[in-house]
């Protein structure tokens, strides 16, 4: 039971402190109880907690949209709010589909999508349809729409899929650089650039899902920046409010926006609006988080920490219990290799880490580290140290000798 938190630490109901090693599910950016974000939310409470954005707007949402457009890759000029990563991608898919329908002519045949194998774009039916993680997704297969999968990180395979299905594809959706839920699967350099070029060549839209990679997690504000890529639709959520409140944004180009304009009786409207869309408290937190990025030079001061982290991980990767360490920036996957799933090695590692004062989470037998960008170098060292210790202890506990003794 986590009762409080402070900076990079979570504090449970017994007062025990833990390093928040996965940023409270990949979303905390500047640490917990950040004074600037705390006071921004408090100040917003003195004005209004919630007011609808259906037919109205509010200053925070308008200001935030402007700042997101300024920060995002060139050409993304319009912002549509929702509350979660799942809805941000769901909205991008619906927008891409409807945009192609409203272009008319042969484009109305563009009703399908291409996604990468082992991708994760959220838990709603549309986002699951473009997902590729069997453990999460296979139970819902009868409910899903048909899509085309391409091998992750293999531009040649994407080219092949697009060449075969060219005329029925509305958009390609990717997690740029790092496929988080797949176990921090990383793409080779140049892959994202190649994906953009293929989308242009085949006349399909590119959706970049930066729900996990956005807001500094890969070492730049957005992962797309590493390859100078601008998508047609960009999905943001997790870190958008600094990890304070549920808020998401789907950014679109002017060309896509214009595809929805027309007289009321043409019904070109994007009929999608959530009750809490663009919630003012969440927008206030997001604005304060962007202020913190500027005032604390978050991205700049992150660089030496990334260097230190990967230095520490080199040592960890040399452990006999570790098969591979993958990732980018402060997104790390420590692969413990093939084990009997019933032994739940990854889970055991995270329980062990709790004893030593760190909260981490596994994806199967891949241990994920994703600390807040604000973590100190000392805390970072401690986090890797605890992880190393916990991998050693948990691996020893599932050795044949230890299992025989336990039985
Ligand atoms: C977490 C995640 C989502 C879903 O976000 P929720 O806020 O949990 O709905 C979508 N895409 C990616 C890449 C994610 O990591």
mmCIF file of C-alpha atoms in Angstrom, residues 225-407:
data_model
loop_
_atom_site.group_PDB
_atom_site.id
_atom_site.type_symbol
_atom_site.label_atom_id
_atom_site.label_comp_id
_atom_site.label_asym_id
_atom_site.label_seq_id
_atom_site.Cartn_x
_atom_site.Cartn_y
_atom_site.Cartn_z
ATOM 1 C CA UNK A 225 13.579 13.609 -33.019
ATOM 2 C CA UNK A 226 16.393 11.029 -33.014
ATOM 3 C CA UNK A 227 15.707 10.414 -36.710
ATOM 4 C CA UNK A 228 14.268 13.776 -37.732
ATOM 5 C CA UNK A 229 10.896 12.181 -38.444
ATOM 6 C CA UNK A 230 7.537 13.953 -38.356
ATOM 7 C CA UNK A 231 4.507 11.641 -38.304
ATOM 8 C CA UNK A 232 1.041 12.570 -39.595
ATOM 9 C CA UNK A 233 -0.484 11.679 -36.233
ATOM 10 C CA UNK A 234 1.315 11.660 -32.876
ATOM 11 C CA UNK A 235 -0.058 10.008 -29.721
ATOM 12 C CA UNK A 236 0.956 11.337 -26.306
ATOM 13 C CA UNK A 237 -0.153 10.357 -22.809
ATOM 14 C CA UNK A 238 1.795 8.782 -19.901
ATOM 15 C CA UNK A 239 4.325 11.568 -19.181
ATOM 16 C CA UNK A 240 2.183 14.418 -20.501
ATOM 17 C CA UNK A 241 1.117 15.635 -17.033
ATOM 18 C CA UNK A 242 4.453 14.688 -15.467
ATOM 19 C CA UNK A 243 2.647 11.562 -14.297
ATOM 20 C CA UNK A 244 0.116 13.439 -12.165
ATOM 21 C CA UNK A 245 -3.286 13.081 -13.825
ATOM 22 C CA UNK A 246 -4.829 11.206 -16.745
ATOM 23 C CA UNK A 247 -4.485 13.260 -19.909
ATOM 24 C CA UNK A 248 -3.675 12.313 -23.489
ATOM 25 C CA UNK A 249 -3.330 14.159 -26.764
ATOM 26 C CA UNK A 250 -3.496 13.072 -30.388
ATOM 27 C CA UNK A 251 -1.714 15.589 -32.612
ATOM 28 C CA UNK A 252 -2.535 15.837 -36.303
ATOM 29 C CA UNK A 253 -1.257 17.718 -39.342
ATOM 30 C CA UNK A 254 -3.207 20.584 -40.895
ATOM 31 C CA UNK A 255 -3.911 18.361 -43.928
ATOM 32 C CA UNK A 256 -5.707 15.802 -41.751
ATOM 33 C CA UNK A 257 -7.558 18.535 -39.840
ATOM 34 C CA UNK A 258 -8.789 20.082 -43.079
ATOM 35 C CA UNK A 259 -10.152 16.712 -44.154
ATOM 36 C CA UNK A 260 -12.776 17.086 -41.421
ATOM 37 C CA UNK A 261 -13.995 20.550 -42.454
ATOM 38 C CA UNK A 262 -17.268 21.111 -44.273
ATOM 39 C CA UNK A 263 -20.854 22.302 -43.914
ATOM 40 C CA UNK A 264 -22.723 20.829 -40.909
ATOM 41 C CA UNK A 265 -24.966 18.734 -43.166
ATOM 42 C CA UNK A 266 -21.919 17.039 -44.698
ATOM 43 C CA UNK A 267 -21.279 15.359 -41.332
ATOM 44 C CA UNK A 268 -17.513 15.397 -41.677
ATOM 45 C CA UNK A 269 -17.201 15.951 -37.921
ATOM 46 C CA UNK A 270 -14.953 13.689 -35.870
ATOM 47 C CA UNK A 271 -17.673 12.286 -33.623
ATOM 48 C CA UNK A 272 -15.549 11.382 -30.642
ATOM 49 C CA UNK A 273 -15.628 13.203 -27.322
ATOM 50 C CA UNK A 274 -15.039 11.997 -23.787
ATOM 51 C CA UNK A 275 -16.686 13.471 -20.714
ATOM 52 C CA UNK A 276 -13.373 14.420 -19.098
ATOM 53 C CA UNK A 277 -11.631 15.413 -22.336
ATOM 54 C CA UNK A 278 -9.006 18.105 -21.699
ATOM 55 C CA UNK A 279 -9.746 18.222 -17.976
ATOM 56 C CA UNK A 280 -8.523 21.580 -16.570
ATOM 57 C CA UNK A 281 -6.669 20.100 -13.564
ATOM 58 C CA UNK A 282 -4.816 17.724 -15.865
ATOM 59 C CA UNK A 283 -3.994 20.550 -18.297
ATOM 60 C CA UNK A 284 -2.659 22.649 -15.404
ATOM 61 C CA UNK A 285 -0.396 19.762 -14.373
ATOM 62 C CA UNK A 286 0.788 19.305 -17.986
ATOM 63 C CA UNK A 287 1.615 23.016 -18.347
ATOM 64 C CA UNK A 288 3.554 22.977 -15.070
ATOM 65 C CA UNK A 289 5.404 19.864 -16.234
ATOM 66 C CA UNK A 290 6.440 21.628 -19.461
ATOM 67 C CA UNK A 291 7.564 24.606 -17.324
ATOM 68 C CA UNK A 292 9.705 22.230 -15.270
ATOM 69 C CA UNK A 293 11.281 20.848 -18.464
ATOM 70 C CA UNK A 294 12.354 24.421 -19.316
ATOM 71 C CA UNK A 295 13.303 25.718 -15.862
ATOM 72 C CA UNK A 296 15.161 22.614 -14.733
ATOM 73 C CA UNK A 297 16.693 21.898 -18.146
ATOM 74 C CA UNK A 298 15.438 18.352 -17.663
ATOM 75 C CA UNK A 299 16.560 16.935 -21.020
ATOM 76 C CA UNK A 300 20.021 18.477 -20.727
ATOM 77 C CA UNK A 301 20.675 17.276 -17.183
ATOM 78 C CA UNK A 302 19.383 13.831 -18.126
ATOM 79 C CA UNK A 303 22.286 13.143 -20.529
ATOM 80 C CA UNK A 304 25.001 12.358 -17.926
ATOM 81 C CA UNK A 305 22.517 10.173 -16.046
ATOM 82 C CA UNK A 306 21.810 8.166 -19.212
ATOM 83 C CA UNK A 307 25.556 7.700 -19.664
ATOM 84 C CA UNK A 308 25.954 6.546 -16.074
ATOM 85 C CA UNK A 309 22.955 4.222 -16.335
ATOM 86 C CA UNK A 310 24.293 2.385 -19.404
ATOM 87 C CA UNK A 311 27.735 2.191 -17.827
ATOM 88 C CA UNK A 312 26.189 0.482 -14.778
ATOM 89 C CA UNK A 313 24.126 -1.759 -17.045
ATOM 90 C CA UNK A 314 27.226 -2.999 -18.885
ATOM 91 C CA UNK A 315 28.317 -4.560 -15.620
ATOM 92 C CA UNK A 316 24.856 -5.981 -15.014
ATOM 93 C CA UNK A 317 24.703 -7.455 -18.525
ATOM 94 C CA UNK A 318 27.859 -9.432 -17.750
ATOM 95 C CA UNK A 319 25.989 -11.411 -15.055
ATOM 96 C CA UNK A 320 25.500 -15.058 -16.063
ATOM 97 C CA UNK A 321 21.795 -14.738 -15.129
ATOM 98 C CA UNK A 322 21.245 -11.991 -17.754
ATOM 99 C CA UNK A 323 20.817 -12.726 -21.469
ATOM 100 C CA UNK A 324 20.566 -9.190 -22.820
ATOM 101 C CA UNK A 325 20.016 -5.595 -21.731
ATOM 102 C CA UNK A 326 18.067 -3.471 -24.235
ATOM 103 C CA UNK A 327 16.599 -0.015 -24.433
ATOM 104 C CA UNK A 328 17.293 3.632 -24.993
ATOM 105 C CA UNK A 329 17.676 6.607 -22.671
ATOM 106 C CA UNK A 330 16.004 5.725 -19.373
ATOM 107 C CA UNK A 331 13.940 2.883 -20.876
ATOM 108 C CA UNK A 332 15.607 -0.392 -19.933
ATOM 109 C CA UNK A 333 14.688 -4.048 -20.421
ATOM 110 C CA UNK A 334 16.836 -6.663 -18.672
ATOM 111 C CA UNK A 335 16.173 -10.001 -20.359
ATOM 112 C CA UNK A 336 16.672 -13.015 -18.109
ATOM 113 C CA UNK A 337 16.245 -15.473 -20.995
ATOM 114 C CA UNK A 338 14.007 -18.531 -21.296
ATOM 115 C CA UNK A 339 12.653 -19.991 -18.055
ATOM 116 C CA UNK A 340 9.638 -22.078 -17.126
ATOM 117 C CA UNK A 341 6.874 -19.414 -16.895
ATOM 118 C CA UNK A 342 5.438 -21.230 -13.868
ATOM 119 C CA UNK A 343 8.573 -20.300 -11.904
ATOM 120 C CA UNK A 344 7.757 -16.603 -12.427
ATOM 121 C CA UNK A 345 11.368 -15.504 -12.289
ATOM 122 C CA UNK A 346 10.655 -11.907 -13.292
ATOM 123 C CA UNK A 347 7.988 -11.624 -10.613
ATOM 124 C CA UNK A 348 10.355 -13.073 -8.000
ATOM 125 C CA UNK A 349 13.001 -10.500 -8.903
ATOM 126 C CA UNK A 350 10.562 -7.649 -8.302
ATOM 127 C CA UNK A 351 9.473 -9.082 -4.916
ATOM 128 C CA UNK A 352 13.128 -9.402 -3.938
ATOM 129 C CA UNK A 353 13.717 -5.772 -4.978
ATOM 130 C CA UNK A 354 10.948 -4.615 -2.657
ATOM 131 C CA UNK A 355 12.841 -6.056 0.300
ATOM 132 C CA UNK A 356 15.819 -3.918 -0.647
ATOM 133 C CA UNK A 357 13.826 -0.747 -1.300
ATOM 134 C CA UNK A 358 12.947 -0.544 -4.976
ATOM 135 C CA UNK A 359 9.663 -0.934 -6.844
ATOM 136 C CA UNK A 360 10.232 -2.473 -10.257
ATOM 137 C CA UNK A 361 7.967 -4.487 -12.556
ATOM 138 C CA UNK A 362 8.612 -7.341 -14.938
ATOM 139 C CA UNK A 363 7.235 -8.038 -18.397
ATOM 140 C CA UNK A 364 7.421 -11.818 -18.167
ATOM 141 C CA UNK A 365 11.084 -12.552 -17.544
ATOM 142 C CA UNK A 366 12.207 -9.123 -18.717
ATOM 143 C CA UNK A 367 12.885 -6.747 -15.825
ATOM 144 C CA UNK A 368 11.935 -3.172 -16.661
ATOM 145 C CA UNK A 369 13.721 -0.134 -15.277
ATOM 146 C CA UNK A 370 12.267 3.247 -16.166
ATOM 147 C CA UNK A 371 13.153 5.762 -13.458
ATOM 148 C CA UNK A 372 11.812 9.326 -13.337
ATOM 149 C CA UNK A 373 13.987 11.724 -15.367
ATOM 150 C CA UNK A 374 14.636 13.599 -12.110
ATOM 151 C CA UNK A 375 16.305 10.634 -10.379
ATOM 152 C CA UNK A 376 19.692 11.499 -8.827
ATOM 153 C CA UNK A 377 22.885 9.729 -9.823
ATOM 154 C CA UNK A 378 23.099 8.201 -6.344
ATOM 155 C CA UNK A 379 19.551 6.846 -6.564
ATOM 156 C CA UNK A 380 20.273 5.522 -10.044
ATOM 157 C CA UNK A 381 23.315 3.620 -8.751
ATOM 158 C CA UNK A 382 21.252 2.221 -5.906
ATOM 159 C CA UNK A 383 18.430 1.162 -8.256
ATOM 160 C CA UNK A 384 20.792 -0.799 -10.514
ATOM 161 C CA UNK A 385 22.550 -2.276 -7.477
ATOM 162 C CA UNK A 386 19.248 -3.499 -5.988
ATOM 163 C CA UNK A 387 18.208 -4.902 -9.364
ATOM 164 C CA UNK A 388 21.481 -6.777 -9.705
ATOM 165 C CA UNK A 389 21.195 -8.177 -6.166
ATOM 166 C CA UNK A 390 17.579 -9.188 -6.732
ATOM 167 C CA UNK A 391 18.303 -10.953 -10.034
ATOM 168 C CA UNK A 392 21.065 -12.924 -8.324
ATOM 169 C CA UNK A 393 18.875 -13.903 -5.341
ATOM 170 C CA UNK A 394 15.774 -14.788 -7.380
ATOM 171 C CA UNK A 395 17.774 -16.784 -9.925
ATOM 172 C CA UNK A 396 19.431 -18.739 -7.115
ATOM 173 C CA UNK A 397 15.984 -19.445 -5.621
ATOM 174 C CA UNK A 398 14.806 -21.167 -8.825
ATOM 175 C CA UNK A 399 17.938 -23.263 -9.287
ATOM 176 C CA UNK A 400 17.147 -27.019 -9.337
ATOM 177 C CA UNK A 401 18.951 -27.498 -6.008
ATOM 178 C CA UNK A 402 17.045 -24.665 -4.300
ATOM 179 C CA UNK A 403 13.697 -25.884 -5.707
ATOM 180 C CA UNK A 404 14.400 -29.432 -4.493
ATOM 181 C CA UNK A 405 15.251 -28.130 -1.031
ATOM 182 C CA UNK A 406 12.119 -26.000 -0.939
ATOM 183 C CA UNK A 407 9.996 -29.043 -1.875
#
